[in-house]
CSV table of C-alpha atoms in Angstrom, one decimal:
chain,number,residue,atom,x,y,z
A,1,MET,CA,161.7,101.0,58.3
A,2,ARG,CA,160.1,104.0,60.0
A,3,THR,CA,159.4,107.4,58.5
A,4,LEU,CA,160.5,110.3,60.7
A,5,SER,CA,159.8,113.9,60.4
A,6,LEU,CA,162.6,116.6,60.6
A,7,SER,CA,162.4,119.4,63.0
A,8,GLY,CA,164.5,121.6,60.8
A,9,HIS,CA,166.3,122.0,57.4
A,10,VAL,CA,169.2,119.5,56.9
A,11,GLY,CA,170.3,120.1,53.3
A,12,PHE,CA,170.1,116.7,51.5
A,13,ASP,CA,167.2,118.1,49.4
A,14,SER,CA,170.0,119.6,47.3
A,15,LEU,CA,171.2,116.1,46.1
A,16,PRO,CA,169.3,116.4,42.8
A,17,ASP,CA,170.9,119.7,42.1
A,18,GLN,CA,174.3,118.2,42.9
A,19,LEU,CA,173.7,115.4,40.4
A,20,VAL,CA,172.7,117.8,37.7
A,21,SER,CA,175.7,120.0,38.2
A,22,LYS,CA,178.1,117.0,38.2
A,23,SER,CA,176.5,115.5,35.1
A,24,VAL,CA,176.6,118.8,33.2
A,25,SER,CA,180.2,119.4,34.1
A,26,GLN,CA,181.2,115.9,33.0
A,27,GLY,CA,179.1,116.0,29.8
A,28,PHE,CA,177.1,113.2,28.2
A,29,SER,CA,177.9,110.6,25.6
A,30,PHE,CA,175.5,108.9,23.1
A,31,ASN,CA,176.2,106.2,20.5
A,32,ILE,CA,174.0,105.4,17.5
A,33,LEU,CA,174.4,102.4,15.2
A,34,CYS,CA,172.6,103.3,11.9
A,35,VAL,CA,172.1,100.3,9.7
A,36,GLY,CA,170.9,100.5,6.1
A,37,GLU,CA,171.9,100.2,2.5
A,38,THR,CA,174.0,102.9,0.9
A,39,GLY,CA,172.0,105.8,-0.3
A,40,ILE,CA,168.9,104.9,1.8
A,41,GLY,CA,169.0,108.2,3.7
A,42,LYS,CA,170.8,107.4,6.9
A,43,SER,CA,172.9,110.6,6.9
A,44,THR,CA,169.9,112.7,6.2
A,45,LEU,CA,168.1,111.1,9.1
A,46,MET,CA,171.0,111.9,11.4
A,47,ASN,CA,171.2,115.5,10.2
A,48,THR,CA,167.5,115.9,10.8
A,49,LEU,CA,167.6,114.4,14.3
A,50,PHE,CA,170.3,116.7,15.6
A,51,ASN,CA,169.5,119.7,13.4
A,52,THR,CA,173.0,120.0,12.0
A,53,THR,CA,175.2,118.7,9.1
A,54,PHE,CA,177.6,116.0,9.9
A,55,GLU,CA,180.7,115.4,7.9
A,56,ASN,CA,180.2,112.4,5.7
A,57,GLU,CA,181.8,111.0,2.6
A,58,GLU,CA,179.6,109.1,0.1
A,59,ALA,CA,180.3,105.4,0.1
A,60,SER,CA,180.2,103.5,-3.1
A,61,HIS,CA,178.2,100.3,-3.9
A,62,PHE,CA,181.4,98.4,-4.8
A,63,GLN,CA,182.8,97.7,-1.3
A,64,ASN,CA,184.8,94.5,-0.7
A,65,GLY,CA,182.7,93.8,2.3
A,66,VAL,CA,180.7,95.2,5.2
A,67,HIS,CA,182.6,97.2,7.9
A,68,LEU,CA,181.7,99.6,10.6
A,69,ARG,CA,182.8,103.3,10.4
A,70,PRO,CA,182.4,105.2,13.6
A,71,ARG,CA,182.6,109.0,13.7
A,72,THR,CA,182.5,111.0,16.9
A,73,TYR,CA,181.3,114.6,17.1
A,74,SER,CA,181.2,117.1,20.0
A,75,LEU,CA,177.9,118.9,20.2
A,76,GLN,CA,176.8,121.6,22.6
A,77,GLU,CA,173.3,122.9,23.4
A,78,SER,CA,172.9,125.7,26.0
A,79,ASN,CA,175.5,124.6,28.6
A,80,VAL,CA,175.2,120.9,28.0
A,81,ASP,CA,178.0,119.0,26.1
A,82,LEU,CA,177.2,115.9,24.2
A,83,GLN,CA,179.8,113.5,22.7
A,84,LEU,CA,177.9,111.8,19.8
A,85,THR,CA,179.3,108.7,18.1
A,86,ILE,CA,177.5,107.7,14.9
A,87,VAL,CA,178.5,104.2,13.6
A,88,ASP,CA,177.7,103.6,9.9
A,89,THR,CA,177.6,100.2,8.2
A,90,VAL,CA,179.5,100.7,5.0
A,91,GLY,CA,178.6,98.2,2.3
A,92,PHE,CA,175.5,96.9,4.1
A,93,GLY,CA,173.1,95.5,1.6
A,94,ASP,CA,175.5,95.8,-1.3
A,95,GLN,CA,177.3,92.5,-0.7
A,96,ALA,CA,174.3,90.1,1.9
A,97,ASP,CA,174.2,88.0,-1.8
A,98,THR,CA,178.1,87.7,-2.7
A,99,ILE,CA,179.0,85.5,0.2
A,100,SER,CA,181.0,82.4,-0.7
A,101,LYS,CA,179.7,79.0,-0.1
A,102,SER,CA,182.2,78.3,2.7
A,103,GLU,CA,181.4,81.7,4.3
A,104,LEU,CA,177.7,81.0,4.0
A,105,GLN,CA,178.0,77.6,5.7
A,106,LYS,CA,179.9,79.2,8.6
A,107,PHE,CA,177.3,81.9,8.7
A,108,LYS,CA,174.5,79.3,9.0
A,109,ILE,CA,176.3,77.5,11.7
A,110,LYS,CA,176.7,80.8,13.6
A,111,ILE,CA,173.0,81.5,13.3
A,112,MET,CA,172.0,78.1,14.6
A,113,SER,CA,174.5,78.4,17.5
A,114,GLU,CA,172.9,81.8,18.4
A,115,LEU,CA,169.4,80.3,18.2
A,116,VAL,CA,170.3,77.4,20.5
A,117,SER,CA,172.2,79.5,23.0
A,118,ASN,CA,169.3,81.9,23.3
A,119,GLY,CA,166.7,79.1,23.6
A,120,VAL,CA,165.0,80.0,20.3
A,121,GLN,CA,163.2,76.9,18.8
A,122,ILE,CA,162.7,77.0,15.1
A,123,TYR,CA,160.6,74.7,12.9
A,124,GLN,CA,162.2,71.3,12.0
A,125,PHE,CA,160.9,69.3,9.1
A,126,PRO,CA,159.4,66.1,10.4
A,127,THR,CA,161.2,62.8,9.9
A,128,ASP,CA,158.7,60.4,11.3
A,129,ASP,CA,156.9,59.9,8.0
A,130,GLU,CA,158.8,57.4,5.8
A,131,ALA,CA,157.5,59.1,2.6
A,132,VAL,CA,159.3,62.4,3.4
A,133,ALA,CA,161.8,61.3,6.1
A,134,GLU,CA,164.8,61.2,3.7
A,135,ILE,CA,164.2,64.6,2.0
A,136,ASN,CA,163.2,66.3,5.3
A,137,SER,CA,166.3,65.0,7.1
A,138,SER,CA,168.4,66.2,4.3
A,139,MET,CA,166.8,69.7,4.3
A,140,ASN,CA,167.1,70.0,8.1
A,141,ALA,CA,170.8,70.0,7.5
A,142,HIS,CA,170.5,73.0,5.3
A,143,LEU,CA,168.7,75.2,7.8
A,144,PRO,CA,168.6,78.1,8.0
A,145,PHE,CA,167.9,78.8,4.3
A,146,ALA,CA,169.7,81.7,2.5
A,147,VAL,CA,167.2,83.0,0.0
A,148,ILE,CA,166.9,85.9,-2.5
A,149,GLY,CA,163.6,87.2,-3.7
A,150,SER,CA,162.8,89.2,-6.8
A,151,SER,CA,159.9,90.0,-9.0
A,152,GLU,CA,162.0,91.1,-11.9
A,153,GLU,CA,163.0,89.0,-14.9
A,154,VAL,CA,166.5,89.0,-16.5
A,155,LYS,CA,167.4,87.3,-19.8
A,156,ILE,CA,169.9,84.5,-19.2
A,157,GLY,CA,170.9,82.8,-22.4
A,158,ASN,CA,167.7,82.2,-24.4
A,159,LYS,CA,165.2,82.4,-21.5
A,160,MET,CA,163.9,84.9,-19.0
A,161,VAL,CA,164.4,84.0,-15.3
A,162,ARG,CA,163.6,85.8,-12.1
A,163,ALA,CA,166.8,87.3,-10.8
A,164,ARG,CA,168.4,90.4,-9.2
A,165,GLN,CA,170.8,92.4,-11.2
A,166,TYR,CA,173.9,93.8,-9.4
A,167,PRO,CA,176.8,95.8,-10.7
A,168,TRP,CA,179.0,92.7,-10.4
A,169,GLY,CA,176.5,90.2,-12.0
A,170,VAL,CA,173.1,88.5,-11.8
A,171,VAL,CA,171.8,86.3,-8.9
A,172,GLN,CA,169.1,83.9,-10.1
A,173,VAL,CA,166.3,83.3,-7.6
A,174,GLU,CA,165.5,79.7,-8.7
A,175,ASN,CA,169.1,78.6,-9.3
A,176,GLU,CA,170.0,76.3,-6.4
A,177,SER,CA,173.7,77.0,-6.8
A,178,HIS,CA,172.9,80.7,-6.1
A,179,CYS,CA,170.5,80.5,-3.2
A,180,ASP,CA,168.1,78.2,-1.2
A,181,PHE,CA,164.8,79.7,-2.6
A,182,VAL,CA,163.8,76.5,-4.4
A,183,LYS,CA,164.5,74.4,-1.3
A,184,LEU,CA,162.4,76.8,0.9
A,185,ARG,CA,159.5,76.8,-1.5
A,186,GLU,CA,159.5,73.0,-1.9
A,187,MET,CA,159.7,72.4,1.8
A,188,LEU,CA,157.1,74.9,2.9
A,189,ILE,CA,154.5,74.4,0.1
A,190,ARG,CA,154.9,71.0,-1.6
A,191,VAL,CA,156.2,68.8,1.2
A,192,ASN,CA,155.3,70.1,4.7
A,193,MET,CA,152.4,72.6,4.4
A,194,LEU,CA,150.0,70.3,6.3
A,195,ASP,CA,152.5,69.6,9.0
A,196,LEU,CA,153.1,73.3,9.4
A,197,ARG,CA,149.4,73.9,9.8
A,198,GLU,CA,149.2,71.1,12.4
A,199,GLN,CA,152.2,72.4,14.3
A,200,THR,CA,150.7,75.8,14.3
A,201,HIS,CA,147.5,74.6,15.9
A,202,ALA,CA,148.9,71.8,18.1
A,203,ARG,CA,151.9,73.6,19.4
A,204,HIS,CA,151.8,77.4,19.0
A,205,TYR,CA,148.0,77.9,19.3
A,206,GLU,CA,147.8,75.5,22.3
A,207,LEU,CA,150.7,77.2,24.0
A,208,TYR,CA,149.0,80.6,23.4
A,209,ARG,CA,145.7,79.1,24.7
A,210,ARG,CA,147.5,77.7,27.7
A,211,CYS,CA,149.0,81.1,28.6
A,212,LYS,CA,145.7,82.9,28.1
A,213,LEU,CA,143.9,80.3,30.4
A,214,GLU,CA,146.6,80.8,33.0
A,215,GLU,CA,146.0,84.5,32.9
A,216,MET,CA,142.4,83.8,33.5
A,217,GLY,CA,143.2,81.6,36.5
A,218,PHE,CA,143.2,78.2,34.9
A,219,LYS,CA,146.4,76.4,35.8
A,220,ASP,CA,147.6,72.8,35.9
A,221,THR,CA,148.6,73.1,39.6
A,222,ASP,CA,147.1,74.7,42.6
A,223,PRO,CA,148.9,77.2,44.9
A,224,ASP,CA,150.6,74.2,46.7
A,225,SER,CA,152.0,73.0,43.4
A,226,GLU,CA,149.6,70.0,43.5
A,227,PRO,CA,148.1,68.9,40.1
A,228,PHE,CA,144.4,69.2,39.8
A,229,SER,CA,141.8,68.6,37.1
A,230,LEU,CA,141.4,71.4,34.5
A,231,GLN,CA,137.9,70.2,33.9
A,232,GLU,CA,137.0,70.7,37.6
A,233,THR,CA,138.5,74.1,37.5
A,234,TYR,CA,136.5,74.9,34.4
A,235,VAL,CA,133.3,73.6,36.0
A,236,ALA,CA,134.0,75.7,39.1
A,237,LYS,CA,134.8,78.8,37.1
A,238,ARG,CA,131.7,78.2,35.0
A,239,ARG,CA,129.5,77.8,38.1
A,240,GLU,CA,131.0,80.9,39.6
A,241,PHE,CA,130.4,82.8,36.3
A,242,ILE,CA,126.8,81.5,36.1
A,243,GLY,CA,126.2,82.5,39.7
A,244,GLU,CA,127.4,86.0,39.1
A,245,LEU,CA,125.3,86.2,35.9
A,246,GLN,CA,122.2,85.0,37.8
A,247,LEU,CA,122.9,87.6,40.5
A,248,LYS,CA,123.1,90.3,37.9
A,249,GLU,CA,120.0,89.1,36.2
A,250,GLU,CA,118.1,89.1,39.6
A,251,GLN,CA,119.4,92.6,40.3
A,252,MET,CA,118.3,93.8,36.9
A,253,ARG,CA,114.9,92.1,37.3
A,254,GLN,CA,114.4,93.7,40.7
A,255,MET,CA,115.4,97.1,39.2
A,256,PHE,CA,112.9,96.5,36.4
A,257,VAL,CA,110.1,95.5,38.9
A,258,ASN,CA,110.8,98.6,41.0
A,259,LYS,CA,110.8,100.8,37.9
A,260,VAL,CA,107.5,99.3,36.8
A,261,LYS,CA,106.0,99.9,40.3
A,262,GLU,CA,107.2,103.5,40.3
A,263,THR,CA,105.7,104.0,36.8
A,264,GLU,CA,102.4,102.4,37.8
A,265,ALA,CA,102.2,104.6,40.9
A,266,GLU,CA,102.9,107.7,38.8
A,267,LEU,CA,100.3,106.7,36.3
A,268,LYS,CA,97.7,106.1,39.0
A,269,GLU,CA,98.4,109.5,40.5
A,270,LYS,CA,98.0,111.1,37.1
A,271,GLU,CA,94.8,109.1,36.6
A,272,ARG,CA,93.4,110.3,40.0
A,273,GLU,CA,94.3,113.9,39.1
A,274,LEU,CA,92.6,113.7,35.7
A,275,HIS,CA,89.5,112.1,37.3
A,276,GLU,CA,89.3,114.9,39.9
A,277,ARG,CA,89.6,117.5,37.2
A,278,PHE,CA,86.9,115.7,35.1
A,279,GLU,CA,84.5,115.7,38.1
A,280,MET,CA,85.2,119.3,38.8
A,281,LEU,CA,84.6,120.3,35.2
A,282,LYS,CA,81.4,118.1,35.2
A,283,ARG,CA,80.1,119.9,38.4
A,284,THR,CA,80.9,123.3,36.9
A,285,HIS,CA,79.1,122.3,33.7
A,286,GLN,CA,76.0,121.2,35.6
A,287,GLU,CA,76.0,124.4,37.6
A,288,GLU,CA,76.3,126.5,34.5
A,289,LYS,CA,73.5,124.5,32.9
A,290,ARG,CA,71.2,125.1,35.9
A,291,ASN,CA,72.0,128.8,35.8
A,292,LEU,CA,71.2,129.0,32.1
A,293,GLU,CA,67.9,127.1,32.6
A,294,GLU,CA,66.9,129.5,35.4
A,295,LYS,CA,67.7,132.5,33.2
A,296,ARG,CA,65.7,130.9,30.3
A,297,ARG,CA,62.6,130.4,32.6
A,298,ASP,CA,62.9,134.0,33.8
A,299,LEU,CA,63.1,135.3,30.3
A,300,GLU,CA,60.1,133.2,29.3
A,301,GLU,CA,58.1,134.6,32.3
A,302,GLU,CA,59.1,138.1,31.4
A,303,MET,CA,58.0,137.5,27.8
A,304,ASN,CA,54.6,136.1,28.9
A,305,THR,CA,54.0,139.1,31.2
A,306,PHE,CA,55.0,141.5,28.4
A,307,ASN,CA,52.6,139.8,25.9
A,308,ARG,CA,49.7,139.9,28.4
A,309,ARG,CA,50.4,143.6,29.1
A,310,LYS,CA,50.6,144.2,25.3
A,311,VAL,CA,47.2,142.5,24.7
A,312,ALA,CA,45.6,144.4,27.6
A,313,ALA,CA,47.0,147.7,26.2
A,314,GLU,CA,45.7,146.9,22.7
A,315,THR,CA,42.3,146.0,24.1
A,316,LEU,CA,42.1,149.1,26.2
A,317,GLN,CA,43.2,151.2,23.2
A,318,SER,CA,40.5,149.6,21.0
A,319,LEU,CA,37.7,150.3,23.6
A,320,GLN,CA,38.9,153.9,24.0
A,321,GLY,CA,38.6,154.3,20.2
A,322,LYS,CA,35.0,153.1,20.2
A,323,LYS,CA,34.1,155.5,23.0
A,324,ASP,CA,35.5,158.4,21.1
A,325,LYS,CA,33.5,157.5,17.9
A,326,GLU,CA,30.3,157.2,19.9
A,327,LYS,CA,30.8,160.7,21.5
A,328,LYS,CA,31.3,162.2,18.0
A,329,THR,CA,28.1,160.7,16.7
C-alpha cells in the first residue's frame, strides 16, 4: 500500500461529521442489568447515574420467584436522544435458599454443564487413596455444593443453632437437609486439606511458574518447535546474566578508577597550590624579618651615637662650669 498526497481538497475529511450527524439523528440506545437484593439501593444508584428520578414501584420480599422487569425510558441531553432500558431483578436474593431439591439438582447439573462447556476445571476430590476413595467419590457426585453461611444463632427446639431467619422460616446452616455446608466443611478441612495444598503447589503454582518462565524466555520448545533441555536454557540464561553483570561491574569499576584518578589529580593540584602559597608566605616572612633586623641595627646605631653625644655634651658642660668658677675666684 502506498501513501499518496493530494494536490487539492477532495471532501472525505467530512466523513466523521457525517457519522456524528447520522448517529445523532438516529439516537442511541443503552441497556443496563442491575442485579441486587430488594432494598439494596439499585434505584438510587440509577437515579444518581442519570441525574433524574425513574418511575419505580417498590418490590416486596415475598416474591414467588426471581424474574426480570425491564423498563425503557427516553432521555434527552442537549440534542442527543438516548433510549435507556433498565432491567431489574425482582426477588433476587429473597428466594437463592427456597429452591426445591429437584430444582437444586437441575441447577447443579446446569452449573457443571456450563463449566465443562467453557473449559473451566474445578477441584475434584481424589479417589486414588483407599481410605477416602468411597467418601470422596460420593461427594464428587454432589458438586457443586449449595451452601448457606450465617454467624447468627436461632433457637430450634431446646438448642441454639446457626441459621438464617427469613419471613417464611429458618434455614439451618448445619442441617444437611437444608444445605451442603457440612459436606463442604468436612471435605475441605477434615478429609482433603492436605491434597488441596498439594494440588495448589503441584498444579496451580507450577502452572503459574511455567507461564512466568515462558514470559522470561524459558520454553519447552525452541522456535522450530523442537524440544530442548530447560536446564540448558537455564544455564545459558544464567551465563548470559552473569556476563552482563560482570560487564556492569567492570564498567562501574572503571568509572570508580577514573573518578579516583580525577580526585587524586585535583588533590595534587590543590597540594601544589598550597605549597606555592606556603613558599611565598615563607619568603615574605623572611624578607620582613630582614627588614626588621636592619631597622633594629639602625636604631641601635642611632642610640649609641645619641648616647656618645650626650656624654660629650655633659662633659663639655662640666668643664665649662669649672672654668666659670675659676674666673669668679
